[in-house]
Coordinates of C-alpha atoms in Angstrom, one line a residue:
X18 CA -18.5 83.8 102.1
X19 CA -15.2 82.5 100.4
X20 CA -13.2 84.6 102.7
X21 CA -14.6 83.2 106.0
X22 CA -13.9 79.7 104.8
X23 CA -10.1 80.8 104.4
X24 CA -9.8 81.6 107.3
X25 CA -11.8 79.3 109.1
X26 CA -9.3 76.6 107.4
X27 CA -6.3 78.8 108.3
X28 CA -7.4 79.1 112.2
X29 CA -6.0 76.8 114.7
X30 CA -7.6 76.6 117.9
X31 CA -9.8 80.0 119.4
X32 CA -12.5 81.7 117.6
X33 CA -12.5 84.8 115.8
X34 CA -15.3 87.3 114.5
X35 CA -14.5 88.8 111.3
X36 CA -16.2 92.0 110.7
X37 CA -16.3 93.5 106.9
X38 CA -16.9 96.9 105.6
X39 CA -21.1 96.6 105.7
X40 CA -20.7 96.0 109.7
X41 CA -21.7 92.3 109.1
X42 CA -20.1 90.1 111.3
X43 CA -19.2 86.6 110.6
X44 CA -17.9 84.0 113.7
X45 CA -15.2 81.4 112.8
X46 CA -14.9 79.2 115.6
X47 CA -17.5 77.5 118.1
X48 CA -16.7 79.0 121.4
X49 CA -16.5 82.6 122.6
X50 CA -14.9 85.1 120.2
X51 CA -11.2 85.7 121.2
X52 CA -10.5 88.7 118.5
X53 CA -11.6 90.5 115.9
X54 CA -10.4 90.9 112.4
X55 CA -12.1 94.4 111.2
X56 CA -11.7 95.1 107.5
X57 CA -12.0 98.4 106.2
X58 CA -12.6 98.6 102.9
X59 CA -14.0 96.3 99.8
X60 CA -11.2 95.4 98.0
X61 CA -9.1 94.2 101.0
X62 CA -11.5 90.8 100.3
X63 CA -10.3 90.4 97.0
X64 CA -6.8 90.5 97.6
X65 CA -7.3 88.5 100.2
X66 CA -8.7 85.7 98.3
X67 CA -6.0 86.2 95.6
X68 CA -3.0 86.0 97.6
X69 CA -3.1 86.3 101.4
X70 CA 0.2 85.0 102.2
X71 CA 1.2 88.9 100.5
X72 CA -1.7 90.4 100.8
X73 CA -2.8 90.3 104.3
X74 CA 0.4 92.0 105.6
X75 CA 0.5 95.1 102.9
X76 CA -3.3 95.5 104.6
X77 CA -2.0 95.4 108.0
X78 CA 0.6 97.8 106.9
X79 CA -1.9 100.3 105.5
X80 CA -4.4 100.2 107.9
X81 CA -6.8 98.7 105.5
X82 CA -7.4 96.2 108.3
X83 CA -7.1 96.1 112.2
X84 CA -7.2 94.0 115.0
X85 CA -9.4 94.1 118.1
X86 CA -9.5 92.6 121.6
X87 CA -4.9 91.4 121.3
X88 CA -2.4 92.5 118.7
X89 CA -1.1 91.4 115.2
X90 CA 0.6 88.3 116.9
X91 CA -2.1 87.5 118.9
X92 CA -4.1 87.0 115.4
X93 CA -1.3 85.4 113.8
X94 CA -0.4 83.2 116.0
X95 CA -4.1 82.0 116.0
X96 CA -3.8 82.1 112.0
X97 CA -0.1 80.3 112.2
X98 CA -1.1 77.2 114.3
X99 CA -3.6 76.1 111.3
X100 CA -3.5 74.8 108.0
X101 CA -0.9 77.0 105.2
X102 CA -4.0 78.5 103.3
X103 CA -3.3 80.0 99.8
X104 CA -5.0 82.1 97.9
X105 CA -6.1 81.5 93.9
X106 CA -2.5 83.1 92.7
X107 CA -0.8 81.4 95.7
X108 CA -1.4 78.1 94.6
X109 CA -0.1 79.0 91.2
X110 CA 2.8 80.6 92.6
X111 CA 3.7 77.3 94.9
X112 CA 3.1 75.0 91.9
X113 CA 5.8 76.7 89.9
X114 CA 8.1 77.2 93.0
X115 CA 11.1 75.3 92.4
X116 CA 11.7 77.5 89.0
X117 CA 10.5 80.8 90.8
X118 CA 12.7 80.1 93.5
X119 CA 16.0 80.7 91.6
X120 CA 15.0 83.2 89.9
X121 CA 13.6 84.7 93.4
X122 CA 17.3 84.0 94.5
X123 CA 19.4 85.0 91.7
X124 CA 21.7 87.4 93.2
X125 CA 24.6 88.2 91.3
X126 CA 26.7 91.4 92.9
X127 CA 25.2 93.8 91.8
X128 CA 21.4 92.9 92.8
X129 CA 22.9 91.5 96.2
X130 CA 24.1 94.6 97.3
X131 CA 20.7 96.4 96.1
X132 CA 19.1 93.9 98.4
X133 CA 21.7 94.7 101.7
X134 CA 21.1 98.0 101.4
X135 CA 16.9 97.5 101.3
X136 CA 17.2 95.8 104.8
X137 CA 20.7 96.9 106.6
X138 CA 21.3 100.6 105.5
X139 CA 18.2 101.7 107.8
X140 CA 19.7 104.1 110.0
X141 CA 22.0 102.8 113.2
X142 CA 19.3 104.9 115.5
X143 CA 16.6 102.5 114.1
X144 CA 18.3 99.2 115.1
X145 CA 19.3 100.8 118.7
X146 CA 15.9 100.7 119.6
X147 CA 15.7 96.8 120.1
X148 CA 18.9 95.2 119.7
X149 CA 21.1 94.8 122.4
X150 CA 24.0 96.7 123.8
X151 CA 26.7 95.0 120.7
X152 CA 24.2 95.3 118.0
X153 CA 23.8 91.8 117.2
X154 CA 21.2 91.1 114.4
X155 CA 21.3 87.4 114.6
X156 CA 19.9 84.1 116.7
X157 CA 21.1 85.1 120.5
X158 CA 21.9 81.6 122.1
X159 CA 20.0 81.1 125.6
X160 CA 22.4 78.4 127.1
X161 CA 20.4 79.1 130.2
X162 CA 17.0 80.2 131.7
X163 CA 15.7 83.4 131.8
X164 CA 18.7 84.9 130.3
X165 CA 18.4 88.9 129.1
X166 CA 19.4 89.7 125.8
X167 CA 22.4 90.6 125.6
X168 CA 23.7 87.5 127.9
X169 CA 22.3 85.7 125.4
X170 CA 23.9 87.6 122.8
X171 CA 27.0 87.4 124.4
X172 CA 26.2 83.7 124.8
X173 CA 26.1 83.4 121.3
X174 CA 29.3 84.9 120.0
X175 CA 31.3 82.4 122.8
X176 CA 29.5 79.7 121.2
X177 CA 30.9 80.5 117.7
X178 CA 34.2 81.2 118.9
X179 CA 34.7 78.4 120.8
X180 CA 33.8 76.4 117.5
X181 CA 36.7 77.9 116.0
X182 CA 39.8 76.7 117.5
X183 CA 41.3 79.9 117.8
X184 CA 44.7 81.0 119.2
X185 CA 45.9 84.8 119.2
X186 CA 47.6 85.8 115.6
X187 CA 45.0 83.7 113.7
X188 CA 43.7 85.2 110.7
X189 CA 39.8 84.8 110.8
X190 CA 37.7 86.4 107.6
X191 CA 34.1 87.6 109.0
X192 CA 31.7 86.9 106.2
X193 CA 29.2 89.2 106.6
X194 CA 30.5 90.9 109.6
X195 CA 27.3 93.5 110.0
X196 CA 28.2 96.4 112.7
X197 CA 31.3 94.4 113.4
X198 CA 30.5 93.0 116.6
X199 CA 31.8 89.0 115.9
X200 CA 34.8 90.6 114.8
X201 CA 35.4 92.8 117.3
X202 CA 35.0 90.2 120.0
X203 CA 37.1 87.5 118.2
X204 CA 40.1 90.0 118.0
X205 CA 39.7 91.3 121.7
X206 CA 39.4 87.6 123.5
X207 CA 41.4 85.3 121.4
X208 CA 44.1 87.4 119.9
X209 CA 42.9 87.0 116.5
X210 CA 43.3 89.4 113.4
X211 CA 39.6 89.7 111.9
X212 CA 39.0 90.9 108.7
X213 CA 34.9 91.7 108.3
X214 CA 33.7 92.1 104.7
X215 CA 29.7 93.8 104.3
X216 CA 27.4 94.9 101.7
X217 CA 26.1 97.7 103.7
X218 CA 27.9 101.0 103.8
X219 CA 25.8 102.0 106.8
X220 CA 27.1 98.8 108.6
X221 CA 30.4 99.5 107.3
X222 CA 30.9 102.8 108.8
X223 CA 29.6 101.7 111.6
X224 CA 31.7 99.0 111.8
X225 CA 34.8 101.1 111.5
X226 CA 34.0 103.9 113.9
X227 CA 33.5 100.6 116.4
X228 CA 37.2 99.1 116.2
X229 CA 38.6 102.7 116.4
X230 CA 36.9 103.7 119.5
X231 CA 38.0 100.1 120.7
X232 CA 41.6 100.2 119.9
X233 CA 41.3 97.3 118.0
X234 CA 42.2 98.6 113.9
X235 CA 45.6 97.0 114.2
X236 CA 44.2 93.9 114.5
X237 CA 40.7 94.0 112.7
X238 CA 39.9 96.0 109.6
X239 CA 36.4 96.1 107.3
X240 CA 35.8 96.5 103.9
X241 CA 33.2 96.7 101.5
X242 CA 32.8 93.9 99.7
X243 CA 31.1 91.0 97.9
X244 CA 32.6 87.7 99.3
X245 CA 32.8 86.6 95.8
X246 CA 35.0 89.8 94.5
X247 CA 36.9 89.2 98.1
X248 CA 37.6 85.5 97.4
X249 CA 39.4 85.9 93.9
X250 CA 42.3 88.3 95.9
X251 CA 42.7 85.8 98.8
X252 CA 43.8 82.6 97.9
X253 CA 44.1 80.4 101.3
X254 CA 44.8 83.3 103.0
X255 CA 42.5 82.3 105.8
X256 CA 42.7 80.1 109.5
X257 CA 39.2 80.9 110.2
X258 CA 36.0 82.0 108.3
X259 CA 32.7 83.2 110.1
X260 CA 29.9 83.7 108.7
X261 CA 26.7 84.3 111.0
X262 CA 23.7 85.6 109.8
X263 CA 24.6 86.1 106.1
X264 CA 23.8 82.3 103.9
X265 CA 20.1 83.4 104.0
X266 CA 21.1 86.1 101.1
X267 CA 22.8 84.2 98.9
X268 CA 20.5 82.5 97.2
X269 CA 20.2 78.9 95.9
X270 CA 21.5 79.4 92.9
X271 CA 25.0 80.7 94.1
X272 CA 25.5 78.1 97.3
X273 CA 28.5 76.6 94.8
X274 CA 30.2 79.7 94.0
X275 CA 29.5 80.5 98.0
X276 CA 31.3 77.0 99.5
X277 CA 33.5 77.0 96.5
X278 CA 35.2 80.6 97.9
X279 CA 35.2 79.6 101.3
X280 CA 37.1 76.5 100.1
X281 CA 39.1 78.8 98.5
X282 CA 40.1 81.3 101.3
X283 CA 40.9 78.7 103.7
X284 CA 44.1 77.1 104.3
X285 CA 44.7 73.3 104.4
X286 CA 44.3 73.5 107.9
X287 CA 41.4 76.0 108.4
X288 CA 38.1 75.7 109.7
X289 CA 34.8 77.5 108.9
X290 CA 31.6 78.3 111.0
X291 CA 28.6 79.0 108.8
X292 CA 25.3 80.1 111.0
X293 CA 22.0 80.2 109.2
X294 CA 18.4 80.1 109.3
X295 CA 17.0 76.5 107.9
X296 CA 14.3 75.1 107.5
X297 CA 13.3 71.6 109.5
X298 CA 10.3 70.8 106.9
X299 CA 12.1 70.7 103.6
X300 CA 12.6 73.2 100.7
X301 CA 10.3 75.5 100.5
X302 CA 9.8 79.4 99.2
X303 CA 10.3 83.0 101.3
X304 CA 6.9 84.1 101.9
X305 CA 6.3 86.3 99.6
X306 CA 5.4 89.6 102.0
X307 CA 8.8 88.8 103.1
X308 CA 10.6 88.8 100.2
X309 CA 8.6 92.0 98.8
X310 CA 9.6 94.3 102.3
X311 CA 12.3 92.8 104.5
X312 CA 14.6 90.7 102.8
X313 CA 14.3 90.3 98.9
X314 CA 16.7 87.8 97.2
X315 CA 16.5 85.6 101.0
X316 CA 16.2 82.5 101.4
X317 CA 16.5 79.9 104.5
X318 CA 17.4 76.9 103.0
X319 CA 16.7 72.9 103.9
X320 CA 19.6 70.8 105.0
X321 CA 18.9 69.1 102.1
X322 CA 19.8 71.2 99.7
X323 CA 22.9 72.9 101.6
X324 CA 25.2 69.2 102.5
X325 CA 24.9 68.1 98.9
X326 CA 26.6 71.5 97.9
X327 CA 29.3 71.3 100.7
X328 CA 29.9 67.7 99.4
X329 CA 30.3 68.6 96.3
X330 CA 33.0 71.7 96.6
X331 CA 34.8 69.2 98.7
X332 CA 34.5 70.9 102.2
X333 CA 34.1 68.1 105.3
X334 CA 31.2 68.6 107.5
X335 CA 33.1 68.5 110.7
X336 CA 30.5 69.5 113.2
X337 CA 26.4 70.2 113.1
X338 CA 24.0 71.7 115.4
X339 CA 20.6 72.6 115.4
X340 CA 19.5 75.1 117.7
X341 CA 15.6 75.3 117.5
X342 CA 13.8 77.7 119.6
X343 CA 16.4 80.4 119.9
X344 CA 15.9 82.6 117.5
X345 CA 12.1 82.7 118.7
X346 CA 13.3 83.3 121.8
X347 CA 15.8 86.4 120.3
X348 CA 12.6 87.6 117.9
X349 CA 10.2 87.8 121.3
X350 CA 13.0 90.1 123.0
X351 CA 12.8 92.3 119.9
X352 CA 9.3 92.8 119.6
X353 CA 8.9 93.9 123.2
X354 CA 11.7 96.6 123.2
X355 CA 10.6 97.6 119.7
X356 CA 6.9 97.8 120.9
X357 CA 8.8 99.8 124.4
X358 CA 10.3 102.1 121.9
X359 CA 7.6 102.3 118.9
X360 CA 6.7 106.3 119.1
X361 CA 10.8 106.7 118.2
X362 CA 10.7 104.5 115.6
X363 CA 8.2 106.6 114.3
X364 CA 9.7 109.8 114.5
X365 CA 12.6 108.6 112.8
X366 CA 10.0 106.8 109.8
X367 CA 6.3 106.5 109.9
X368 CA 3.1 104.7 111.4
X369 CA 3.4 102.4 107.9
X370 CA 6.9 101.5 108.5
X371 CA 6.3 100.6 112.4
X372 CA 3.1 98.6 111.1
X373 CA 5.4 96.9 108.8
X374 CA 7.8 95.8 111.5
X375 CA 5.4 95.2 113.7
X376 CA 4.0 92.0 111.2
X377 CA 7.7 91.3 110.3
X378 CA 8.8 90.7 113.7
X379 CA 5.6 88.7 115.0
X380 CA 5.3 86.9 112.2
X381 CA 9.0 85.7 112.2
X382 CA 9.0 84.5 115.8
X383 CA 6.3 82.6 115.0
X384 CA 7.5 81.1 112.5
X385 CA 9.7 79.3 114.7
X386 CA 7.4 78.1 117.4
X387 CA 5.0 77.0 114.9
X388 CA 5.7 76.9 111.3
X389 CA 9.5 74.4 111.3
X390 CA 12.2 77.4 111.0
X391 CA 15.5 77.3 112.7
X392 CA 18.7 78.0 113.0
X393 CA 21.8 75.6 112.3
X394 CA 25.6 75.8 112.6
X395 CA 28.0 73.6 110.5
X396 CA 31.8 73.1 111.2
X397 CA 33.5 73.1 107.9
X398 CA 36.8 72.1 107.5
X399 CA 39.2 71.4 104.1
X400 CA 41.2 68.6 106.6
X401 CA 40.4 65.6 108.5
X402 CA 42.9 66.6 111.3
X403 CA 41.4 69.9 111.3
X404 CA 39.5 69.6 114.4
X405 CA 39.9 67.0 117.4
X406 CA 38.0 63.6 117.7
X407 CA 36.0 64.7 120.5
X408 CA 33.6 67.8 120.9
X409 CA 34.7 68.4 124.5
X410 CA 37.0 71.4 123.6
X411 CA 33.7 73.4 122.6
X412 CA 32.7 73.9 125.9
X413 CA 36.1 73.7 127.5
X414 CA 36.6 76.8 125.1
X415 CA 33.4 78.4 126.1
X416 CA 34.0 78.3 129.8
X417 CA 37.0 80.0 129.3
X418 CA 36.1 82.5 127.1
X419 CA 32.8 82.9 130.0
X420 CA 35.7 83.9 132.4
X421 CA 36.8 86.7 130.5
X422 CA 35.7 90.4 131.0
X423 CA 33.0 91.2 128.5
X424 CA 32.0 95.3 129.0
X425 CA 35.1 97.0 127.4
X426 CA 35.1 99.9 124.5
X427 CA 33.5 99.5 121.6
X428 CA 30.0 97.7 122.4
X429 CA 27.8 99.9 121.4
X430 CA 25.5 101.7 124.6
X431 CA 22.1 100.5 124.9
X432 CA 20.0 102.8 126.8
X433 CA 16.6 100.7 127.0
X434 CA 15.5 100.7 130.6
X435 CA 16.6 97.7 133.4
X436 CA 12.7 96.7 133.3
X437 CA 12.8 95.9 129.8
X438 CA 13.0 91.9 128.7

């Protein structure tokens, strides 16, 4: 049977009965069977064959196939730790992937914004279930063991400030700024004046309501905007730019017109953070299930093909750092208060949708431990003088900013219990 072959070459170490439709079983593996993959109807073979790397998550999704004895990343982590296995269209697809790729990516404003609002206008209710208290939907940084979620998340947002150099009255543009948390916490501990720009109206309003019940909207306002449109109004008008979380929806094909406005926005003396998921491998394509249901138009780029644009736009690469199991580490405190809080999520959308996030969420921190994915941060500056000769004031920075108080208005209440991960 083609199918048990697949799989047999996609399986890393364990052993796993596959059971079709008929009731036959079929054992891949030599020792005792760990799980079983239960198919539950005919044509979920065929797909299979054609183009699992899509195909075997939209059956997951439906129910056209379930797991017994573990859990969808029990299986794929099994399936992971092999050999990449494509199917008959698959290898088509990857053959013709470095033209497919940019026009995956294209993205001009108004197809980007059709693509923020497919992932980030789900309701606020929906990412309270398993984000932490500030509702940040990026890599947490665990800068030590066995920290909860949001210390880690707090962590994080330290980490990028103190990569920043910033003194109060700075004016810092937050590219990307999501629910406004980054910006929130740059303006209340370093005195900045933030300025968060977002695709996503449900963000957006978010984002607003946040600095008002703060105090903050003298000194940190949000609009809705495309950084491109936002550029062209705001010549150097910038000390700082941040940008966490939002390179992997640009696309390849605008990463010039991308460094080229944050050139543009910052003044001679500025400095840039941009945080990002990468790749360690080398280019690549989005997995297609990906790019179908959570993020279409994204992208996590190679090194390689992100320096040679900097380089070109004539940005300085002041700093790098590659921070490699975090985000797995983030992803695996997800899943387990999403799992904690699955029957809401499914009062507010459906047994499909939770299915859905189930696979996106395992499948994503796997991709981390296993499959080459991380997460990088690059410096940027337009000035050699721009930043001091020695990296010591990063964590000078971040010990101070560790001193300051942390729980104040405006983080957003996160009611999941003490227990939780």
């Amino acid at each position: 049977m083609l199918l048990v072959r697949l799989l047999a070459a996609a399986k890393g170490d364990g052993t796993l009965n596959l059971v079709t439709v008929d009731g036959k079983r079929h054992r891949i593996g030599s020792g005792p069977p760990k799980l079983t993959l239960r198919l539950h109807d005919h044509a979920v073979v065929r797909d299979l064959l054609i183009n699992p790397r899509l195909h075997f998550g939209e059956a997951y999704m439906d129910g056209r196939l379930s797991i017994e004895g573990g859990t969808i990343y029990d299986l794929l982590s099994m399936l992971m730790s092999g050999s990449e296995v494509q199917g008959a269209l698959g290898r088509a697809v990857e053959a013709l992937s470095p033209i497919l790729r940019r026009a995956q990516q294209y993205n001009p404003m108004r197809r980007s914004r059709q693509n923020v609002e497919h992932h980030y206008n789900l309701s606020r209710e929906f990412y309270e279930l398993f984000l932490d208290r500030d509702m940040q939907y990026s890599c947490a940084y665990f800068s030590e063991p066995d920290m909860s979620l949001d210390d880690a998340q707090e962590a994080k947002k330290r980490h990028i400030a103190a990569k920043l150099l910033l003194v109060p009255g700075m004016r810092v543009l937050d590219i990307g700024c999501g629910w406004g948390g980054m910006a929130l916490y740059l303006a209340r501990h370093t005195g900045a004046r933030v300025t968060g720009i977002t695709l996503s109206s449900e963000q957006f309003e978010v984002a607003k309501q946040r600095a008002e019940a703060a105090g903050l909207s003298d000194r940190v306002t949000f609009e809705l905007r495309d950084y491109r449109e936002f550029a062209g109004t705001h010549p150097a008008a910038f000390d700082r730019i941040v940008s966490v979380g939002m390179f992997e929806h640009v696309g390849m094909p605008h990463y010039r017109n991308y460094f080229d406005a944050v050139r543009d926005m910052l003044n001679e003396e500025g400095v840039a953070l941009i945080h990002s998921i990468g790749r360690l491998d080398g280019p690549a394509s989005t997995n297609p299930w990906i790019r179908k249901y959570i993020f279409p138009g994204g992208y996590s780029p190679a090194l390689s093909e992100v320096l040679p644009v900097i380089e070109r736009c004539g940005l300085l690469a002041t700093d790098l750092e590659i921070l490699r199991m975090h985000y797995a580490e983030t992803l695996h405190h997800w899943r387990a208060r999403f799992k904690a809080r699955r029957e809401k999520a499914k009062a507010l959308y459906d047994e499909r949708f939770c299915r859905m996030w189930e696979f996106y969420l395992a499948g994503a921190e796997l991709s981390f431990r296993l499959q080459g994915h991380m997460v990088f941060q690059i410096q940027l500056a337009r000035s050699l003088s721009a930043v001091p000769l020695k990296r010591d004031y990063m964590l000078n920075a971040e010990r101070e900013l560790a001193s300051t108080v942390t729980d104040l208005p405006g983080q957003t209440p996160f009611s999941v219990e003490a227990t939780m991960p």
